[in-house]
mmCIF file of C-alpha atoms and ligand atoms in Angstrom:
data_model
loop_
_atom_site.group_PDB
_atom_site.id
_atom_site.type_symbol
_atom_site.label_atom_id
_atom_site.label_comp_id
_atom_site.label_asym_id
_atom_site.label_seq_id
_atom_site.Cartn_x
_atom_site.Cartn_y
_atom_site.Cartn_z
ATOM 1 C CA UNK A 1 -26.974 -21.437 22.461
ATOM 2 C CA UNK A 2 -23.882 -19.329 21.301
ATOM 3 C CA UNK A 3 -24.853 -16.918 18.562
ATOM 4 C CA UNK A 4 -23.392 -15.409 15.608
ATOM 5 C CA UNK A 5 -20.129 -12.508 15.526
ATOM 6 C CA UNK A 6 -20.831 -9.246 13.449
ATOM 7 C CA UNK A 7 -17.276 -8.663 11.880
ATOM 8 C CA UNK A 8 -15.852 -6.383 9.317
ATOM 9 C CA UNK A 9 -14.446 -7.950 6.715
ATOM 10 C CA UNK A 10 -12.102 -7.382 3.345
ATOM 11 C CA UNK A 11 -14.532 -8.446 0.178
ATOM 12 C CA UNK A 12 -13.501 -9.052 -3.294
ATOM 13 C CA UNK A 13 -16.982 -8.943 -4.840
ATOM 14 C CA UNK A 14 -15.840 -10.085 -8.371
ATOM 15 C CA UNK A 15 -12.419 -9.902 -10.204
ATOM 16 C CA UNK A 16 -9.987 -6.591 -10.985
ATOM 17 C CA UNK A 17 -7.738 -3.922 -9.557
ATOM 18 C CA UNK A 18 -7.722 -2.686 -5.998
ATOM 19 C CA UNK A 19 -10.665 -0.654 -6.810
ATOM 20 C CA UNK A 20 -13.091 -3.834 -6.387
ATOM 21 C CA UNK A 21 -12.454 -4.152 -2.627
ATOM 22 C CA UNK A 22 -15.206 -3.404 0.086
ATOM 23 C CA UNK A 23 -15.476 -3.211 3.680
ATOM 24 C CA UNK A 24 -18.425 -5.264 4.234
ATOM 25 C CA UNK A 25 -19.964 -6.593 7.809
ATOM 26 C CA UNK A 26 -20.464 -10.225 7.811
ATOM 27 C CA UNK A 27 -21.977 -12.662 9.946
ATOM 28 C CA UNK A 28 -19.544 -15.342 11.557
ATOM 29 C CA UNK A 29 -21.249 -18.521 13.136
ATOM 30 C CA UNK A 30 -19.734 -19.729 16.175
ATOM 31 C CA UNK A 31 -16.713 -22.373 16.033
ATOM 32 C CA UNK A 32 -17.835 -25.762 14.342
ATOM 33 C CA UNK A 33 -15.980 -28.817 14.813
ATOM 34 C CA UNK A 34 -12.218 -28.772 14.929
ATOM 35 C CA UNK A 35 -12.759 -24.904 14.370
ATOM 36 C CA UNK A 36 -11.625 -21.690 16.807
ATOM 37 C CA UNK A 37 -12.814 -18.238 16.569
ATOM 38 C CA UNK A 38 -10.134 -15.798 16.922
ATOM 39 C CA UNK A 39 -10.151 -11.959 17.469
ATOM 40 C CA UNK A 40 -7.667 -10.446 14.868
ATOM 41 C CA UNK A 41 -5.033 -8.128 15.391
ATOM 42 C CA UNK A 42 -3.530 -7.880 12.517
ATOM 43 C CA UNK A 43 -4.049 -9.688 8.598
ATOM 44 C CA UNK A 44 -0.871 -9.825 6.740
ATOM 45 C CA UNK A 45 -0.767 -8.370 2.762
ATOM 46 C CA UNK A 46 0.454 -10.603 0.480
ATOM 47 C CA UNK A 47 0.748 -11.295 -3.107
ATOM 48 C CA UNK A 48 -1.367 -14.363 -3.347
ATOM 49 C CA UNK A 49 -3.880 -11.701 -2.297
ATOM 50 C CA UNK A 50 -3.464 -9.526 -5.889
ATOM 51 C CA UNK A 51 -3.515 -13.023 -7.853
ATOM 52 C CA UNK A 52 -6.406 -14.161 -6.359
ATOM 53 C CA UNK A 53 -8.273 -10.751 -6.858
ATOM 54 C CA UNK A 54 -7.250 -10.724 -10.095
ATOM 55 C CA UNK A 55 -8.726 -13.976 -10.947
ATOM 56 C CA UNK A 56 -5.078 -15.282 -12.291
ATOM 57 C CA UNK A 57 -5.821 -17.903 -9.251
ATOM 58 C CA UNK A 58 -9.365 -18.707 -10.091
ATOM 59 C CA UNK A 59 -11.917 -18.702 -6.864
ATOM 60 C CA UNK A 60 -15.574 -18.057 -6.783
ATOM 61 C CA UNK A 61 -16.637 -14.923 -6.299
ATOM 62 C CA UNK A 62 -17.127 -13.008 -3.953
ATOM 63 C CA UNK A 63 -14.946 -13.561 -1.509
ATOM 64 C CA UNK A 64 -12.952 -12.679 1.679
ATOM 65 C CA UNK A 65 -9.790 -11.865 0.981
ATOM 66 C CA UNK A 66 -6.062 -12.539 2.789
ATOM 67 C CA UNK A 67 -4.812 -15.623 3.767
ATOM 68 C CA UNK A 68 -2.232 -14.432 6.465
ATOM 69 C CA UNK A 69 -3.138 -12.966 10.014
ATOM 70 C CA UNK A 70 -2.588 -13.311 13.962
ATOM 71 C CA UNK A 71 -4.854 -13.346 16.504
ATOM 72 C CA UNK A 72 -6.442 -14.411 20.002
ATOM 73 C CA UNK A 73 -8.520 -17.235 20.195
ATOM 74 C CA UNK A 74 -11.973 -15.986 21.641
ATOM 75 C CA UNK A 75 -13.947 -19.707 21.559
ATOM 76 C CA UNK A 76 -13.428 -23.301 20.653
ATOM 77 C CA UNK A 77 -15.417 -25.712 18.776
ATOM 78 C CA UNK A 78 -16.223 -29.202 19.769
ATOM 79 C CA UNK A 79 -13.309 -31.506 19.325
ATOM 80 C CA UNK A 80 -10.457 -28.680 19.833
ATOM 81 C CA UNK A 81 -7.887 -30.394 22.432
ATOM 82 C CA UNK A 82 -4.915 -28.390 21.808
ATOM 83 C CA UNK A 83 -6.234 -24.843 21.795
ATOM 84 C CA UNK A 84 -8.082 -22.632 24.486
ATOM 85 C CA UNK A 85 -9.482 -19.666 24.967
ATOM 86 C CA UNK A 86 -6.984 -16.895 25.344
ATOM 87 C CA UNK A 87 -4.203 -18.606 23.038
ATOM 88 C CA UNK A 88 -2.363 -16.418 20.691
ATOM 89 C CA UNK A 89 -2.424 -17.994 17.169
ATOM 90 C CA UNK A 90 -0.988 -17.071 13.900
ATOM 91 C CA UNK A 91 -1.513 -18.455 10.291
ATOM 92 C CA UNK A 92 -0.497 -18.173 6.686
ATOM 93 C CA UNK A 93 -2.565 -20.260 4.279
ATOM 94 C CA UNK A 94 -6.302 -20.304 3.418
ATOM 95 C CA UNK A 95 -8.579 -17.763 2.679
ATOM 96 C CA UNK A 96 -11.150 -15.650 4.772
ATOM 97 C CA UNK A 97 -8.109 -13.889 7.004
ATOM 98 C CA UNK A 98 -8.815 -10.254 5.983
ATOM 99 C CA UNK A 99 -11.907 -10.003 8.730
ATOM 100 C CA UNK A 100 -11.939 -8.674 12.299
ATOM 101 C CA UNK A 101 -12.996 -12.605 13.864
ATOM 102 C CA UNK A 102 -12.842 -15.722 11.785
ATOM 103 C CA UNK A 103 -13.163 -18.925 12.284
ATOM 104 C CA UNK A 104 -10.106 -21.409 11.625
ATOM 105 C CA UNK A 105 -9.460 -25.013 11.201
ATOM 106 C CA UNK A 106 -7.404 -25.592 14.586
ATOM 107 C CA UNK A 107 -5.315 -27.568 12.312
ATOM 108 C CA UNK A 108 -3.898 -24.718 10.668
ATOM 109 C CA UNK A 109 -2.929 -22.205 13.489
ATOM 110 C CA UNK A 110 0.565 -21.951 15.230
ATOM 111 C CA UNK A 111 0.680 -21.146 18.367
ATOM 112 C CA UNK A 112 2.720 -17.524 18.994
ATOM 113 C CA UNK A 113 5.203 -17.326 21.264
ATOM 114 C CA UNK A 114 5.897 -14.943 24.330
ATOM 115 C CA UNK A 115 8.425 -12.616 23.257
ATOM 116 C CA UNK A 116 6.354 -12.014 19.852
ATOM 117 C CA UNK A 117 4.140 -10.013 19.324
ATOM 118 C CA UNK A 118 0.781 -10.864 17.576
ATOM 119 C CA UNK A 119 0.846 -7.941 14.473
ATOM 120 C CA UNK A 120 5.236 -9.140 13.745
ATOM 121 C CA UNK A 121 3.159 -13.386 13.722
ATOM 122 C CA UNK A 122 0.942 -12.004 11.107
ATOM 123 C CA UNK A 123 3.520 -10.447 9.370
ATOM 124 C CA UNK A 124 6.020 -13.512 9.696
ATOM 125 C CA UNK A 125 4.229 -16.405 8.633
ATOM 126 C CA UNK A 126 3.380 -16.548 5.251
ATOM 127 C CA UNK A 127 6.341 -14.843 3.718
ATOM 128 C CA UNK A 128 8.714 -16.492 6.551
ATOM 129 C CA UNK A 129 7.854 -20.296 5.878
ATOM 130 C CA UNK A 130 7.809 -19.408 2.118
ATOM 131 C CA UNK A 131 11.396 -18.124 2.708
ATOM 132 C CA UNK A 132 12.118 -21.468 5.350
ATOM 133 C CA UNK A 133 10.797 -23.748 3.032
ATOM 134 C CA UNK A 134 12.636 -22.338 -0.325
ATOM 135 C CA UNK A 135 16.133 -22.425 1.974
ATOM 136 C CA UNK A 136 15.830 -25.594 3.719
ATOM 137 C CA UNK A 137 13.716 -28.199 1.610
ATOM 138 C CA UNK A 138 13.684 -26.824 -2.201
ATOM 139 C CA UNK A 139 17.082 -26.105 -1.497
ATOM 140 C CA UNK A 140 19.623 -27.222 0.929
ATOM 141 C CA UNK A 141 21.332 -23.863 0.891
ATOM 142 C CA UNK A 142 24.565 -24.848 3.183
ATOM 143 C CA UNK A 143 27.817 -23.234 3.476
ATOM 144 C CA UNK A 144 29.819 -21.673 0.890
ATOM 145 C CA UNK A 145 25.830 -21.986 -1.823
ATOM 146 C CA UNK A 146 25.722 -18.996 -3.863
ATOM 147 C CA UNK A 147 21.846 -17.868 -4.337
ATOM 148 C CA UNK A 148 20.610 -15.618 -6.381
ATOM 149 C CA UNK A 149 17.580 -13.518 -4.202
ATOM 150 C CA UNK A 150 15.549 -10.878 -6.300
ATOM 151 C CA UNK A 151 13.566 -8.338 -4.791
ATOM 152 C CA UNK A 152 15.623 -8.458 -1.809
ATOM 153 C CA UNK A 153 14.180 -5.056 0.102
ATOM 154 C CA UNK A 154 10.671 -7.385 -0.240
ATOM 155 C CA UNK A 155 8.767 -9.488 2.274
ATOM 156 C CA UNK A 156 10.033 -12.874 1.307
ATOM 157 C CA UNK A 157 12.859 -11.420 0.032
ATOM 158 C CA UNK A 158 14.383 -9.716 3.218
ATOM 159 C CA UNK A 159 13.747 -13.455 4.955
ATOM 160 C CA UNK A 160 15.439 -15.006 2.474
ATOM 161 C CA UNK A 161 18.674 -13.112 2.345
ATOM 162 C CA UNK A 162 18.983 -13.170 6.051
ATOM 163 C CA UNK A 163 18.010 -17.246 6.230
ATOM 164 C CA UNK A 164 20.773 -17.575 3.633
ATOM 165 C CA UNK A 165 23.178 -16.084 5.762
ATOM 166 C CA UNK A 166 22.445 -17.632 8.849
ATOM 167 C CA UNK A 167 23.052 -20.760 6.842
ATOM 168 C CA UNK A 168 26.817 -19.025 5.485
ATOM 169 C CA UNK A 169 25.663 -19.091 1.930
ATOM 170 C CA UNK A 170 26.771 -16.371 -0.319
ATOM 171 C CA UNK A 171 23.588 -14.003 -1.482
ATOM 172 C CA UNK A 172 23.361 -11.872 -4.768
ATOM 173 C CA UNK A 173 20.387 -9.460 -4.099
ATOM 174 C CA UNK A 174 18.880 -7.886 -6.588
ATOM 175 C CA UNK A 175 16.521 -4.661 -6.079
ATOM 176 C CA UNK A 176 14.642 -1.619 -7.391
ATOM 177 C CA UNK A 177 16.081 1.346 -5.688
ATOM 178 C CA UNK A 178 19.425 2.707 -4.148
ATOM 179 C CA UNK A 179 17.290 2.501 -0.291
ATOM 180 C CA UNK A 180 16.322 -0.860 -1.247
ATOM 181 C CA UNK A 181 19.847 -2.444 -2.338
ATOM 182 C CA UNK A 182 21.020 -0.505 1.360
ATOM 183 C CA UNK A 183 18.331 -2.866 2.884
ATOM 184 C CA UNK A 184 19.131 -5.742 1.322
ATOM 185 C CA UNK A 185 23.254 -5.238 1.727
ATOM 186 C CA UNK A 186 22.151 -4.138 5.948
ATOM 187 C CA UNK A 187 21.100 -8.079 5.812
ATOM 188 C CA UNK A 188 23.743 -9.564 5.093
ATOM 189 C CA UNK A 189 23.353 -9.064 0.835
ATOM 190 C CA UNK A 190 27.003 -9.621 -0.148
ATOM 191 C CA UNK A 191 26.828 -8.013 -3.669
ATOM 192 C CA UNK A 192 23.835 -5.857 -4.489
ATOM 193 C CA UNK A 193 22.831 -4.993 -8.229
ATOM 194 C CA UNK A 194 19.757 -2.459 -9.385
ATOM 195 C CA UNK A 195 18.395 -4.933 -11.313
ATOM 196 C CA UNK A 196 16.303 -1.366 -13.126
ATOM 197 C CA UNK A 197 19.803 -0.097 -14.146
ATOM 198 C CA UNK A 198 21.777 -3.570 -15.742
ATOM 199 C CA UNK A 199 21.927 -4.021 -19.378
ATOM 200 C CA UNK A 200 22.812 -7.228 -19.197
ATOM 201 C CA UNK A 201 21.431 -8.936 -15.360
ATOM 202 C CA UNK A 202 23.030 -12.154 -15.917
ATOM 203 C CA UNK A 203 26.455 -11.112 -16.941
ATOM 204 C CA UNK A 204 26.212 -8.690 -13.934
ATOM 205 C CA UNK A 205 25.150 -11.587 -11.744
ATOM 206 C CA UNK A 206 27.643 -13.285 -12.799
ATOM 207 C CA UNK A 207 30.125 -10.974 -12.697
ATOM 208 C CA UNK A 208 29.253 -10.600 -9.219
ATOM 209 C CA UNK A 209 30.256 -14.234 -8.406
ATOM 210 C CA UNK A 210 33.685 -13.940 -9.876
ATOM 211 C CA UNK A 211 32.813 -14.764 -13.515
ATOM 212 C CA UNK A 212 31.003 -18.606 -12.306
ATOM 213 C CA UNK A 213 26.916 -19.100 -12.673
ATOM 214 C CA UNK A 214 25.355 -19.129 -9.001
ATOM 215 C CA UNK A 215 24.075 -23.106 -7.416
ATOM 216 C CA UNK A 216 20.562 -21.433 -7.054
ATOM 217 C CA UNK A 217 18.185 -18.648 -7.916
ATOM 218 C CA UNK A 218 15.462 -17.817 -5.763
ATOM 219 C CA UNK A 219 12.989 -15.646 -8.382
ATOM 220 C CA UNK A 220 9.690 -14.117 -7.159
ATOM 221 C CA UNK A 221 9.604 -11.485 -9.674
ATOM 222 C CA UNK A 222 8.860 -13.718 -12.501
ATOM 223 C CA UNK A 223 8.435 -12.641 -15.981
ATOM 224 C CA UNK A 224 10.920 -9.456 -15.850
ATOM 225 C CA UNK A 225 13.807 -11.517 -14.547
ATOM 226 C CA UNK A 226 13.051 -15.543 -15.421
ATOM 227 C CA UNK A 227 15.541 -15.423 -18.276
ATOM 228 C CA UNK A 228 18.687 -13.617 -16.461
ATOM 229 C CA UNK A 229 17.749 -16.064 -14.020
ATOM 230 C CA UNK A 230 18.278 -19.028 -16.105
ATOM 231 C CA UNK A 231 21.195 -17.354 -17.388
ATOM 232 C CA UNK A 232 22.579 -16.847 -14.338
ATOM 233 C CA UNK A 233 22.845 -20.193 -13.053
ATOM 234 C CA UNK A 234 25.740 -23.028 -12.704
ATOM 235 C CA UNK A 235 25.342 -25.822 -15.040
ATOM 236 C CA UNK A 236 22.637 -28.289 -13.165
ATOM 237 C CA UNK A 237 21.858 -25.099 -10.528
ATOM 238 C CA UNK A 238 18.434 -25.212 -9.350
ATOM 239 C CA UNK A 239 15.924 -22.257 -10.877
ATOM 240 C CA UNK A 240 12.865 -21.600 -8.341
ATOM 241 C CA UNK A 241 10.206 -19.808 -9.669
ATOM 242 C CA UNK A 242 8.359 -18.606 -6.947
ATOM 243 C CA UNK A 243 5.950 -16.032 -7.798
ATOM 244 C CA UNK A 244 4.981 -13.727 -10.971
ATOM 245 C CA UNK A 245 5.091 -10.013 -9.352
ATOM 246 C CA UNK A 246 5.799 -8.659 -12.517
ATOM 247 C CA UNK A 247 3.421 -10.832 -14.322
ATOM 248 C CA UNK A 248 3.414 -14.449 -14.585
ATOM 249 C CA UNK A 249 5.998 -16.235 -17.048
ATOM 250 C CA UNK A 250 4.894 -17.465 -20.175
ATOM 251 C CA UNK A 251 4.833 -20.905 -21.191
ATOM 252 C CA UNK A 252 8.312 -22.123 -21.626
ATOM 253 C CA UNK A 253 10.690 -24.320 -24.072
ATOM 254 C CA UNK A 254 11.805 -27.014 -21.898
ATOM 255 C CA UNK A 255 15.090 -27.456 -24.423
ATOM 256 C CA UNK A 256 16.019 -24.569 -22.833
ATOM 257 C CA UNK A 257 17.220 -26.162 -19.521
ATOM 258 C CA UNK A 258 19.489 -28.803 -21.647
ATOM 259 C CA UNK A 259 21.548 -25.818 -23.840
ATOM 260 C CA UNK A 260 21.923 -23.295 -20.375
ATOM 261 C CA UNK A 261 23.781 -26.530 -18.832
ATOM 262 C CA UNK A 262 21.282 -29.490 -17.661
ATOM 263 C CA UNK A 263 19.672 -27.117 -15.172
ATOM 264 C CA UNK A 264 16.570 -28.004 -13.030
ATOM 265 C CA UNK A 265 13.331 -25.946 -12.452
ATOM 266 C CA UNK A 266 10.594 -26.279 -9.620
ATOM 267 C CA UNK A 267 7.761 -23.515 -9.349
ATOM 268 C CA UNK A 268 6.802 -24.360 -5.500
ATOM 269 C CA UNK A 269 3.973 -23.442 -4.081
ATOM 270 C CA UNK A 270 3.691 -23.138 0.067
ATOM 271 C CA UNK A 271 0.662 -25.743 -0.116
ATOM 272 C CA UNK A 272 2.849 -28.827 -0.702
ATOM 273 C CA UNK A 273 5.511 -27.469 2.451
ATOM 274 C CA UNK A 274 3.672 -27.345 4.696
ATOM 275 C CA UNK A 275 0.613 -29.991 3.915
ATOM 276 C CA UNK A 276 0.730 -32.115 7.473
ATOM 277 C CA UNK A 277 0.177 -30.515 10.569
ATOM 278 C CA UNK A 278 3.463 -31.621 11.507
ATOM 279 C CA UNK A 279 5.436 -29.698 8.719
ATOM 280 C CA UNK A 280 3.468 -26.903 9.187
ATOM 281 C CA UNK A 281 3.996 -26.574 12.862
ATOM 282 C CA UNK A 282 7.967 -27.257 12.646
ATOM 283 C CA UNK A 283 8.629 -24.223 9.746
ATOM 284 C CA UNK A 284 5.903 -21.918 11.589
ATOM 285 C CA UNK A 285 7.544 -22.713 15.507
ATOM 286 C CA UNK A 286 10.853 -22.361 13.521
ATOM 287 C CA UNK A 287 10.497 -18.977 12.008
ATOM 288 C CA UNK A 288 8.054 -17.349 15.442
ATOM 289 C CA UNK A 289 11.246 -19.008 17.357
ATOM 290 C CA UNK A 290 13.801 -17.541 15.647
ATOM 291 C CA UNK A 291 12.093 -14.107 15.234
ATOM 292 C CA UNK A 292 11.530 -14.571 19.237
ATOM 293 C CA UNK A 293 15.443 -14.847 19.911
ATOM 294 C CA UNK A 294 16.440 -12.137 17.552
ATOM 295 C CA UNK A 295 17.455 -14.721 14.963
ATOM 296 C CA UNK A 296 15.359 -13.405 12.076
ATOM 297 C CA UNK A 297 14.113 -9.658 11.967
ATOM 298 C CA UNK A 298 10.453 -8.756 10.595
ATOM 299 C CA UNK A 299 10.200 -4.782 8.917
ATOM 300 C CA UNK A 300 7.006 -4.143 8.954
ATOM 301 C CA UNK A 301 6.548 -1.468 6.153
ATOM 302 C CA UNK A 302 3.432 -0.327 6.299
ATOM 303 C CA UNK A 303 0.435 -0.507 8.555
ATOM 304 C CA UNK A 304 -3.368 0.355 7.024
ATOM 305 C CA UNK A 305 -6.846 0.081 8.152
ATOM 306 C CA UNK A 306 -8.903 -2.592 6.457
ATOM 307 C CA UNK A 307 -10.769 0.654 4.730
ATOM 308 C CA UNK A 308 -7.444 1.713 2.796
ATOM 309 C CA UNK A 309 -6.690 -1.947 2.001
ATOM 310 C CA UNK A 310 -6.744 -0.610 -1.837
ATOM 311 C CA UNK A 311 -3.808 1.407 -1.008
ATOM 312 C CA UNK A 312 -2.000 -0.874 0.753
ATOM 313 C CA UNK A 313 -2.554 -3.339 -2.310
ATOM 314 C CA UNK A 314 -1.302 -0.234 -4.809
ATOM 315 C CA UNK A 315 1.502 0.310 -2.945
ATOM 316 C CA UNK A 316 2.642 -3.305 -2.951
ATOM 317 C CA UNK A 317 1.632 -3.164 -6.781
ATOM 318 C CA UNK A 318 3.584 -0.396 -7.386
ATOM 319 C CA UNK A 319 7.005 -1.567 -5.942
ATOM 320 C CA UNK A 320 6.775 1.593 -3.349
ATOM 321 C CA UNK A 321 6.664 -0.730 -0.252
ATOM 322 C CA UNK A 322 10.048 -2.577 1.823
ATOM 323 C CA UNK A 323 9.285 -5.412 4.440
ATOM 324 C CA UNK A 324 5.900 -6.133 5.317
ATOM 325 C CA UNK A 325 2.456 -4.529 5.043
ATOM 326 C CA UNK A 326 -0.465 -5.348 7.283
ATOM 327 C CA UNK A 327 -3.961 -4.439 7.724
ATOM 328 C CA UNK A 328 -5.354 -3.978 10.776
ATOM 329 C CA UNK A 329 -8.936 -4.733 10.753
HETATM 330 P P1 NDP B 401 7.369 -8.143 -2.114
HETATM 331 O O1 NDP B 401 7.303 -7.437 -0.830
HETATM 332 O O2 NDP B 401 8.640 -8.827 -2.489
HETATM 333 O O3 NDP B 401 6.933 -7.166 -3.264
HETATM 334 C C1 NDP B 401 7.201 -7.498 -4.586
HETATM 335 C C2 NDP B 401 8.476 -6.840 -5.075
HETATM 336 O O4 NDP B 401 8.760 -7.360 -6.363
HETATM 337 C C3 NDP B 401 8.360 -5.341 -5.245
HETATM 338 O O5 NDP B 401 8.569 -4.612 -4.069
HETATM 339 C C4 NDP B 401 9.430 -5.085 -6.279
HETATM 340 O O6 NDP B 401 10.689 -4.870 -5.649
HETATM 341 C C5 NDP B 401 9.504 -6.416 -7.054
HETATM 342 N N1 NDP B 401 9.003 -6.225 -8.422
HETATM 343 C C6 NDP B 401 9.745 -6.327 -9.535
HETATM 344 N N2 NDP B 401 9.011 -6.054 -10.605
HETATM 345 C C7 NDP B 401 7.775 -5.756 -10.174
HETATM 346 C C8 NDP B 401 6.582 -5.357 -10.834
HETATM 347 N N3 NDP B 401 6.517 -5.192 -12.161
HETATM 348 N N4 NDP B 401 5.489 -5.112 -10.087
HETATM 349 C C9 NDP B 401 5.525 -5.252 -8.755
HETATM 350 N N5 NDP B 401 6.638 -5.631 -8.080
HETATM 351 C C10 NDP B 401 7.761 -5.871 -8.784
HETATM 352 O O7 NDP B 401 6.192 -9.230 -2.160
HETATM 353 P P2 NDP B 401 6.048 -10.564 -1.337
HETATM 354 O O8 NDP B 401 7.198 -10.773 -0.448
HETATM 355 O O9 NDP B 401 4.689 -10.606 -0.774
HETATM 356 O O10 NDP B 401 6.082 -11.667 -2.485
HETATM 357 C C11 NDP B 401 7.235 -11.844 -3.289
HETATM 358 C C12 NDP B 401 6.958 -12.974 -4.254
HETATM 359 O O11 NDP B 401 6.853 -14.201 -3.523
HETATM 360 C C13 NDP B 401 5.637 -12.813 -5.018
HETATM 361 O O12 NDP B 401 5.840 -13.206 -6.342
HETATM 362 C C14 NDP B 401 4.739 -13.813 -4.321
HETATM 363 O O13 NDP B 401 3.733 -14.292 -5.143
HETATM 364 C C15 NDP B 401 5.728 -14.896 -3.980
HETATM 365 N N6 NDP B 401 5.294 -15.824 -2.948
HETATM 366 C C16 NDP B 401 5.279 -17.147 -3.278
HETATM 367 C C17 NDP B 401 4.925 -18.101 -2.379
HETATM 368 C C18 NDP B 401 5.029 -19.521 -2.753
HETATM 369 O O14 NDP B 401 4.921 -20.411 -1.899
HETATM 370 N N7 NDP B 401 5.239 -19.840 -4.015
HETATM 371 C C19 NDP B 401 4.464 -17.730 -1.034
HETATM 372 C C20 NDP B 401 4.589 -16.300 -0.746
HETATM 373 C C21 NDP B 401 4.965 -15.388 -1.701
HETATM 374 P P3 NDP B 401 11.768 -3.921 -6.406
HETATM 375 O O15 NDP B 401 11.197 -2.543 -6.391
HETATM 376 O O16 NDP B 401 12.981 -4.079 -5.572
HETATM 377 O O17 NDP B 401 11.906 -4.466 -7.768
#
């Protein structure tokens, strides 16, 4: 009878800062049904991770954190047809990822291609179908769209300026530093503003685009930049509230969207992109392929064992970090 897996793992033991996380060993059973065990290379750092922690995304504690990693399947569980030992998987949803072996749903791993390797999967997939999804299917960013990206030098950021122009839209980046408006303009960025430095961020944004409000504004930052946001778009342009790294946004006046010009407003979440096997396997095969054929490039900023994870998370906190930050467990 197979037997249980010793593996380190990344625990949030209740809610707070950084300084609740622990290394603990836990016991994983072997794969139940529909269910592979992989061996873990590498767990991708995310924000979802500091939300979660923090309790602003309410989950039982405790907990293993992450929700992003890459891997190589070590068993199957009865009723797996379409995955085998020695397959190289990736993922980017669910919790449990920050562990040396877990045990996934079959349904939600991609399969990584040759050409990629596994630590750039785990550092592609979460932030890369966030940035697929927000391009292609909140948005049909085409030729000649002008979007709006904050936090360019980020992970999702970085993906979504180059995404944009692979598609020939017209990016405004916005960023925190001199080196990070560089990164964003090496992309691709075609007007970079230090969104630290500008009095006024929507009249820059705007002045950026020739005096006209951009079709769409792509805003992870949240409550520091939602209302130059707004302010910054087209009358009926398209305001995506993504995520709430400087804090979440406050509840809102809907009247709002009427006197800024009859503008709409989504707050996606990856969940509802990529909700059928089949979505999920066309944006994750779509951003692996591209990143495979030199399409789509992956910085990995920072690499940390699973025992500085707190670092790794202050760092991200702090706005220190570029690209992509993994653990390796
Ligand atoms: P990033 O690598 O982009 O890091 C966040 C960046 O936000 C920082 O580097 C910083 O860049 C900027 N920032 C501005 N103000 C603050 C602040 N007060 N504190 C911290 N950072 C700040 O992170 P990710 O790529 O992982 O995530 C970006 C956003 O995308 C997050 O909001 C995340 O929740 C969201 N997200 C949403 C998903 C969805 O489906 N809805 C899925 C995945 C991510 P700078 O120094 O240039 O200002």
């Amino acid at each position: 009878m197979a037997s249980t897996t010793t593996a380190r793992a990344l625990v949030v033991p209740h809610t707070g800062d950084s300084s609740v996380l622990e290394v603990r060993d836990v016991e994983v059973a072997p794969p139940g049904q529909g269910e592979v065990q992989v061996e873990v290379a590498a767990v991708g750092v995310n924000f979802i991770d500091v939300y979660q922690r923090q309790g602003v995304y309410a989950i039982p504690t405790p907990f293993v954190s992450c929700s992003e990693g890459a891997g190589t399947v070590t068993a199957v569980g009865p009723g797996v047809t379409d995955c085998a030992v020695g397959d190289r998987v990736a993922w980017g949803s669910g919790l449990g990822a920050g562990a040396s072996v877990v045990n996934r749903d079959a349904d939600t791993v991609v399969p990584v291609p040759s050409g990629v390797e596994l630590d750039v999967a785990a550092a592609a997939m979460l932030q890369g179908m966030t940035a697929h999804y927000l391009v292609n299917s909140t948005y049909a960013v085409g030729p000649g769209t002008t979007a709006l990206v904050h936090a360019a030098a980020g992970g999702v950021g970085q993906l979504l300026v180059q995404m944009i122009k692979a598609k020939a839209g017209r990016v405004i980046a916005t960023a925190g530093s001199p080196d990070k408006l560089e990164i964003a303009r090496r992309l691709g960025a075609d007007a970079v503003i230090n969104y630290r430095e500008a009095d006024d961020l929507a009249g820059t944004v705007r002045e950026a685009n020739g005096g006209a409000g951009v079709d769409v504004a792509y805003d992870g930052v949240g409550k520091a930049t939602f209302d130059a946001s707004l302010e910054s778009l087209r009358p009926r342009g398209l305001m995506v509230l993504f995520g709430g790294a400087s804090g979440q946004v406050p509840p809102f006046d809907i009247q709002r969207l009427n006197a800024l010009g009859s503008l709409f407003l989504t707050r996606p979440t990856i969940a509802s992109y990529t909700a059928t096997r089949e979505e999920l396997l066309e944006r994750g095969t779509s951003v692996l392929g591209d990143i495979a054929a030199g399409r789509l490039s992956i910085e990995i900023g920072g690499r940390y064992p699973l025992t500085e994870a707190a670092t790794a998370y202050d760092d991200l906190e702090g706005r220190r970090t570029t690209g992509k930050l993994l653990l390796i467990p």
